[in-house]
Amino acid sequence: MFSTMIEGQWRQLQGKIKEEWGNLTDDDLTRVNGQYDQMVGLLQERYGYEKAEAETRWARFLDNVREQV
C-alpha cells in the first residue's frame, strides 16, 4: 500500500530524494517513476551500494518520509 502511495506522490517526493541523494537527476527520477526495484537499482548504479544496502537506505528514507506525513 505504501509503495502505491509513493508512486502517486512521486513528483512531490523527488525534491526530498534529491536532497538525500544529490547525484540523482530529474531524468533518473522520471525514469524510476516510484518503482521500488528501479529505485534500488538506481541507488546501486549511482552510489555503488550493494543491493542489501540500497534496499536498507531506501527503506530508511521511506520510513522518514512516512513519519513526516
Backbone as XML, in Angstrom:
<?xml version="1.0"?>
<chain id="A" units="angstrom">
  <residue number="1" name="MET">
    <atom name="N" x="0.821" y="-1.198" z="0.000"/>
    <atom name="CA" x="0.000" y="0.000" z="0.000"/>
    <atom name="C" x="0.863" y="1.259" z="0.000"/>
  </residue>
  <residue number="2" name="PHE">
    <atom name="N" x="1.923" y="1.291" z="0.814"/>
    <atom name="CA" x="2.771" y="2.473" z="0.859"/>
    <atom name="C" x="3.465" y="2.699" z="-0.471"/>
  </residue>
  <residue number="3" name="SER">
    <atom name="N" x="3.861" y="1.607" z="-1.146"/>
    <atom name="CA" x="4.511" y="1.782" z="-2.449"/>
    <atom name="C" x="3.550" y="2.408" z="-3.449"/>
  </residue>
  <residue number="4" name="THR">
    <atom name="N" x="2.268" y="2.099" z="-3.352"/>
    <atom name="CA" x="1.265" y="2.727" z="-4.216"/>
    <atom name="C" x="1.180" y="4.217" z="-3.903"/>
  </residue>
  <residue number="5" name="MET">
    <atom name="N" x="1.240" y="4.570" z="-2.622"/>
    <atom name="CA" x="1.223" y="5.972" z="-2.236"/>
    <atom name="C" x="2.464" y="6.678" z="-2.773"/>
  </residue>
  <residue number="6" name="ILE">
    <atom name="N" x="3.611" y="6.016" z="-2.696"/>
    <atom name="CA" x="4.852" y="6.598" z="-3.207"/>
    <atom name="C" x="4.708" y="6.894" z="-4.696"/>
  </residue>
  <residue number="7" name="GLU">
    <atom name="N" x="4.203" y="5.937" z="-5.442"/>
    <atom name="CA" x="4.017" y="6.147" z="-6.876"/>
    <atom name="C" x="3.072" y="7.317" z="-7.129"/>
  </residue>
  <residue number="8" name="GLY">
    <atom name="N" x="2.018" y="7.434" z="-6.334"/>
    <atom name="CA" x="1.047" y="8.502" z="-6.518"/>
    <atom name="C" x="1.589" y="9.874" z="-6.165"/>
  </residue>
  <residue number="9" name="GLN">
    <atom name="N" x="2.537" y="9.927" z="-5.252"/>
    <atom name="CA" x="3.085" y="11.209" z="-4.807"/>
    <atom name="C" x="4.540" y="11.384" z="-5.246"/>
  </residue>
  <residue number="10" name="TRP">
    <atom name="N" x="4.908" y="10.670" z="-6.272"/>
    <atom name="CA" x="6.299" y="10.650" z="-6.712"/>
    <atom name="C" x="6.839" y="12.035" z="-7.028"/>
  </residue>
  <residue number="11" name="ARG">
    <atom name="N" x="6.060" y="12.851" z="-7.696"/>
    <atom name="CA" x="6.544" y="14.186" z="-8.075"/>
    <atom name="C" x="6.870" y="15.022" z="-6.842"/>
  </residue>
  <residue number="12" name="GLN">
    <atom name="N" x="6.055" y="14.896" z="-5.791"/>
    <atom name="CA" x="6.306" y="15.654" z="-4.574"/>
    <atom name="C" x="7.546" y="15.148" z="-3.840"/>
  </residue>
  <residue number="13" name="LEU">
    <atom name="N" x="7.820" y="13.863" z="-3.945"/>
    <atom name="CA" x="8.961" y="13.272" z="-3.238"/>
    <atom name="C" x="10.301" y="13.525" z="-3.926"/>
  </residue>
  <residue number="14" name="GLN">
    <atom name="N" x="10.269" y="13.858" z="-5.182"/>
    <atom name="CA" x="11.512" y="13.986" z="-5.928"/>
    <atom name="C" x="12.474" y="14.991" z="-5.306"/>
  </residue>
  <residue number="15" name="GLY">
    <atom name="N" x="11.970" y="16.085" z="-4.808"/>
    <atom name="CA" x="12.837" y="17.081" z="-4.168"/>
    <atom name="C" x="13.522" y="16.523" z="-2.935"/>
  </residue>
  <residue number="16" name="LYS">
    <atom name="N" x="12.781" y="15.786" z="-2.120"/>
    <atom name="CA" x="13.366" y="15.194" z="-0.920"/>
    <atom name="C" x="14.396" y="14.132" z="-1.284"/>
  </residue>
  <residue number="17" name="ILE">
    <atom name="N" x="14.122" y="13.380" z="-2.328"/>
    <atom name="CA" x="15.058" y="12.350" z="-2.772"/>
    <atom name="C" x="16.354" y="13.004" z="-3.240"/>
  </residue>
  <residue number="18" name="LYS">
    <atom name="N" x="16.240" y="14.099" z="-3.991"/>
    <atom name="CA" x="17.429" y="14.784" z="-4.484"/>
    <atom name="C" x="18.217" y="15.429" z="-3.351"/>
  </residue>
  <residue number="19" name="GLU">
    <atom name="N" x="17.541" y="15.828" z="-2.272"/>
    <atom name="CA" x="18.256" y="16.339" z="-1.103"/>
    <atom name="C" x="19.088" y="15.232" z="-0.471"/>
  </residue>
  <residue number="20" name="GLU">
    <atom name="N" x="18.530" y="14.040" z="-0.406"/>
    <atom name="CA" x="19.200" y="12.891" z="0.192"/>
    <atom name="C" x="20.311" y="12.349" z="-0.713"/>
  </residue>
  <residue number="21" name="TRP">
    <atom name="N" x="20.028" y="12.254" z="-1.993"/>
    <atom name="CA" x="20.965" y="11.677" z="-2.966"/>
    <atom name="C" x="21.153" y="12.678" z="-4.104"/>
  </residue>
  <residue number="22" name="GLY">
    <atom name="N" x="22.063" y="13.603" z="-3.915"/>
    <atom name="CA" x="22.280" y="14.698" z="-4.859"/>
    <atom name="C" x="22.778" y="14.295" z="-6.232"/>
  </residue>
  <residue number="23" name="ASN">
    <atom name="N" x="23.303" y="13.085" z="-6.374"/>
    <atom name="CA" x="23.791" y="12.649" z="-7.680"/>
    <atom name="C" x="22.683" y="12.182" z="-8.602"/>
  </residue>
  <residue number="24" name="LEU">
    <atom name="N" x="21.472" y="12.099" z="-8.119"/>
    <atom name="CA" x="20.353" y="11.654" z="-8.944"/>
    <atom name="C" x="19.800" y="12.844" z="-9.716"/>
  </residue>
  <residue number="25" name="THR">
    <atom name="N" x="19.511" y="12.623" z="-10.972"/>
    <atom name="CA" x="18.992" y="13.694" z="-11.823"/>
    <atom name="C" x="17.467" y="13.598" z="-11.934"/>
  </residue>
  <residue number="26" name="ASP">
    <atom name="N" x="16.875" y="14.657" z="-12.447"/>
    <atom name="CA" x="15.436" y="14.634" z="-12.720"/>
    <atom name="C" x="15.096" y="13.511" z="-13.695"/>
  </residue>
  <residue number="27" name="ASP">
    <atom name="N" x="15.950" y="13.320" z="-14.694"/>
    <atom name="CA" x="15.726" y="12.242" z="-15.662"/>
    <atom name="C" x="15.759" y="10.876" z="-14.990"/>
  </residue>
  <residue number="28" name="ASP">
    <atom name="N" x="16.698" y="10.679" z="-14.054"/>
    <atom name="CA" x="16.757" y="9.416" z="-13.307"/>
    <atom name="C" x="15.441" y="9.159" z="-12.586"/>
  </residue>
  <residue number="29" name="LEU">
    <atom name="N" x="14.969" y="10.171" z="-11.895"/>
    <atom name="CA" x="13.759" y="10.017" z="-11.088"/>
    <atom name="C" x="12.513" y="9.862" z="-11.953"/>
  </residue>
  <residue number="30" name="THR">
    <atom name="N" x="12.496" y="10.508" z="-13.102"/>
    <atom name="CA" x="11.385" y="10.333" z="-14.029"/>
    <atom name="C" x="11.361" y="8.900" z="-14.554"/>
  </residue>
  <residue number="31" name="ARG">
    <atom name="N" x="12.535" y="8.379" z="-14.868"/>
    <atom name="CA" x="12.625" y="7.014" z="-15.375"/>
    <atom name="C" x="12.170" y="5.998" z="-14.323"/>
  </residue>
  <residue number="32" name="VAL">
    <atom name="N" x="12.550" y="6.203" z="-13.076"/>
    <atom name="CA" x="12.193" y="5.289" z="-11.981"/>
    <atom name="C" x="10.695" y="5.344" z="-11.698"/>
  </residue>
  <residue number="33" name="ASN">
    <atom name="N" x="10.138" y="6.553" z="-11.697"/>
    <atom name="CA" x="8.705" y="6.772" z="-11.513"/>
    <atom name="C" x="8.121" y="6.055" z="-10.291"/>
  </residue>
  <residue number="34" name="GLY">
    <atom name="N" x="8.875" y="6.030" z="-9.197"/>
    <atom name="CA" x="8.359" y="5.491" z="-7.941"/>
    <atom name="C" x="8.434" y="3.986" z="-7.792"/>
  </residue>
  <residue number="35" name="GLN">
    <atom name="N" x="8.965" y="3.295" z="-8.764"/>
    <atom name="CA" x="9.042" y="1.836" z="-8.708"/>
    <atom name="C" x="10.184" y="1.410" z="-7.782"/>
  </residue>
  <residue number="36" name="TYR">
    <atom name="N" x="9.858" y="0.562" z="-6.804"/>
    <atom name="CA" x="10.804" y="0.131" z="-5.783"/>
    <atom name="C" x="12.071" y="-0.478" z="-6.392"/>
  </residue>
  <residue number="37" name="ASP">
    <atom name="N" x="11.911" y="-1.490" z="-7.219"/>
    <atom name="CA" x="13.072" y="-2.190" z="-7.777"/>
    <atom name="C" x="13.946" y="-1.269" z="-8.608"/>
  </residue>
  <residue number="38" name="GLN">
    <atom name="N" x="13.325" y="-0.388" z="-9.358"/>
    <atom name="CA" x="14.096" y="0.529" z="-10.188"/>
    <atom name="C" x="14.852" y="1.537" z="-9.328"/>
  </residue>
  <residue number="39" name="MET">
    <atom name="N" x="14.238" y="1.987" z="-8.230"/>
    <atom name="CA" x="14.910" y="2.930" z="-7.342"/>
    <atom name="C" x="16.096" y="2.271" z="-6.660"/>
  </residue>
  <residue number="40" name="VAL">
    <atom name="N" x="15.923" y="1.054" z="-6.203"/>
    <atom name="CA" x="17.031" y="0.322" z="-5.581"/>
    <atom name="C" x="18.162" y="0.144" z="-6.598"/>
  </residue>
  <residue number="41" name="GLY">
    <atom name="N" x="17.824" y="-0.219" z="-7.816"/>
    <atom name="CA" x="18.831" y="-0.372" z="-8.863"/>
    <atom name="C" x="19.549" y="0.928" z="-9.169"/>
  </residue>
  <residue number="42" name="LEU">
    <atom name="N" x="18.813" y="2.014" z="-9.170"/>
    <atom name="CA" x="19.419" y="3.321" z="-9.431"/>
    <atom name="C" x="20.405" y="3.699" z="-8.325"/>
  </residue>
  <residue number="43" name="LEU">
    <atom name="N" x="20.037" y="3.433" z="-7.085"/>
    <atom name="CA" x="20.948" y="3.712" z="-5.972"/>
    <atom name="C" x="22.209" y="2.858" z="-6.073"/>
  </residue>
  <residue number="44" name="GLN">
    <atom name="N" x="22.049" y="1.626" z="-6.496"/>
    <atom name="CA" x="23.214" y="0.764" z="-6.700"/>
    <atom name="C" x="24.108" y="1.338" z="-7.798"/>
  </residue>
  <residue number="45" name="GLU">
    <atom name="N" x="23.498" y="1.736" z="-8.885"/>
    <atom name="CA" x="24.240" y="2.247" z="-10.041"/>
    <atom name="C" x="24.978" y="3.538" z="-9.718"/>
  </residue>
  <residue number="46" name="ARG">
    <atom name="N" x="24.283" y="4.492" z="-9.120"/>
    <atom name="CA" x="24.869" y="5.817" z="-8.894"/>
    <atom name="C" x="25.813" y="5.874" z="-7.693"/>
  </residue>
  <residue number="47" name="TYR">
    <atom name="N" x="25.536" y="5.064" z="-6.667"/>
    <atom name="CA" x="26.301" y="5.167" z="-5.428"/>
    <atom name="C" x="27.142" y="3.935" z="-5.122"/>
  </residue>
  <residue number="48" name="GLY">
    <atom name="N" x="27.052" y="2.911" z="-5.946"/>
    <atom name="CA" x="27.869" y="1.727" z="-5.744"/>
    <atom name="C" x="27.460" y="0.884" z="-4.550"/>
  </residue>
  <residue number="49" name="TYR">
    <atom name="N" x="26.231" y="1.068" z="-4.075"/>
    <atom name="CA" x="25.745" y="0.271" z="-2.949"/>
    <atom name="C" x="25.525" y="-1.172" z="-3.398"/>
  </residue>
  <residue number="50" name="GLU">
    <atom name="N" x="25.750" y="-2.090" z="-2.485"/>
    <atom name="CA" x="25.285" y="-3.463" z="-2.695"/>
    <atom name="C" x="23.766" y="-3.435" z="-2.624"/>
  </residue>
  <residue number="51" name="LYS">
    <atom name="N" x="23.119" y="-4.441" z="-3.172"/>
    <atom name="CA" x="21.655" y="-4.449" z="-3.214"/>
    <atom name="C" x="21.050" y="-4.317" z="-1.826"/>
  </residue>
  <residue number="52" name="ALA">
    <atom name="N" x="21.553" y="-5.062" z="-0.861"/>
    <atom name="CA" x="21.004" y="-5.018" z="0.503"/>
    <atom name="C" x="21.150" y="-3.622" z="1.108"/>
  </residue>
  <residue number="53" name="GLU">
    <atom name="N" x="22.290" y="-2.969" z="0.869"/>
    <atom name="CA" x="22.488" y="-1.628" z="1.403"/>
    <atom name="C" x="21.550" y="-0.629" z="0.730"/>
  </residue>
  <residue number="54" name="ALA">
    <atom name="N" x="21.380" y="-0.745" z="-0.578"/>
    <atom name="CA" x="20.464" y="0.146" z="-1.297"/>
    <atom name="C" x="19.041" y="-0.033" z="-0.775"/>
  </residue>
  <residue number="55" name="GLU">
    <atom name="N" x="18.636" y="-1.273" z="-0.556"/>
    <atom name="CA" x="17.292" y="-1.535" z="-0.026"/>
    <atom name="C" x="17.139" y="-0.944" z="1.370"/>
  </residue>
  <residue number="56" name="THR">
    <atom name="N" x="18.158" y="-1.095" z="2.197"/>
    <atom name="CA" x="18.108" y="-0.562" z="3.562"/>
    <atom name="C" x="18.027" y="0.961" z="3.554"/>
  </residue>
  <residue number="57" name="ARG">
    <atom name="N" x="18.854" y="1.583" z="2.737"/>
    <atom name="CA" x="18.848" y="3.050" z="2.683"/>
    <atom name="C" x="17.520" y="3.583" z="2.133"/>
  </residue>
  <residue number="58" name="TRP">
    <atom name="N" x="16.981" y="2.920" z="1.118"/>
    <atom name="CA" x="15.700" y="3.341" z="0.550"/>
    <atom name="C" x="14.591" y="3.156" z="1.583"/>
  </residue>
  <residue number="59" name="ALA">
    <atom name="N" x="14.595" y="2.029" z="2.286"/>
    <atom name="CA" x="13.579" y="1.777" z="3.317"/>
    <atom name="C" x="13.677" y="2.806" z="4.438"/>
  </residue>
  <residue number="60" name="ARG">
    <atom name="N" x="14.872" y="3.131" z="4.843"/>
    <atom name="CA" x="15.069" y="4.138" z="5.902"/>
    <atom name="C" x="14.540" y="5.498" z="5.444"/>
  </residue>
  <residue number="61" name="PHE">
    <atom name="N" x="14.834" y="5.846" z="4.211"/>
    <atom name="CA" x="14.337" y="7.104" z="3.656"/>
    <atom name="C" x="12.808" y="7.122" z="3.668"/>
  </residue>
  <residue number="62" name="LEU">
    <atom name="N" x="12.199" y="6.035" z="3.202"/>
    <atom name="CA" x="10.741" y="5.963" z="3.167"/>
    <atom name="C" x="10.126" y="6.011" z="4.567"/>
  </residue>
  <residue number="63" name="ASP">
    <atom name="N" x="10.792" y="5.381" z="5.529"/>
    <atom name="CA" x="10.314" y="5.452" z="6.914"/>
    <atom name="C" x="10.322" y="6.903" z="7.408"/>
  </residue>
  <residue number="64" name="ASN">
    <atom name="N" x="11.391" y="7.638" z="7.086"/>
    <atom name="CA" x="11.463" y="9.034" z="7.491"/>
    <atom name="C" x="10.372" y="9.866" z="6.836"/>
  </residue>
  <residue number="65" name="VAL">
    <atom name="N" x="10.109" y="9.601" z="5.562"/>
    <atom name="CA" x="9.043" y="10.314" z="4.841"/>
    <atom name="C" x="7.691" y="9.995" z="5.479"/>
  </residue>
  <residue number="66" name="ARG">
    <atom name="N" x="7.482" y="8.742" z="5.768"/>
    <atom name="CA" x="6.218" y="8.289" z="6.364"/>
    <atom name="C" x="5.980" y="8.975" z="7.701"/>
  </residue>
  <residue number="67" name="GLU">
    <atom name="N" x="7.038" y="9.163" z="8.498"/>
    <atom name="CA" x="6.917" y="9.829" z="9.791"/>
    <atom name="C" x="6.526" y="11.294" z="9.633"/>
  </residue>
  <residue number="68" name="GLN">
    <atom name="N" x="6.924" y="11.898" z="8.536"/>
    <atom name="CA" x="6.622" y="13.302" z="8.294"/>
    <atom name="C" x="5.212" y="13.551" z="7.809"/>
  </residue>
  <residue number="69" name="VAL">
    <atom name="N" x="4.548" y="12.478" z="7.341"/>
    <atom name="CA" x="3.196" y="12.616" z="6.770"/>
    <atom name="C" x="2.167" y="12.696" z="7.861"/>
  </residue>
</chain>
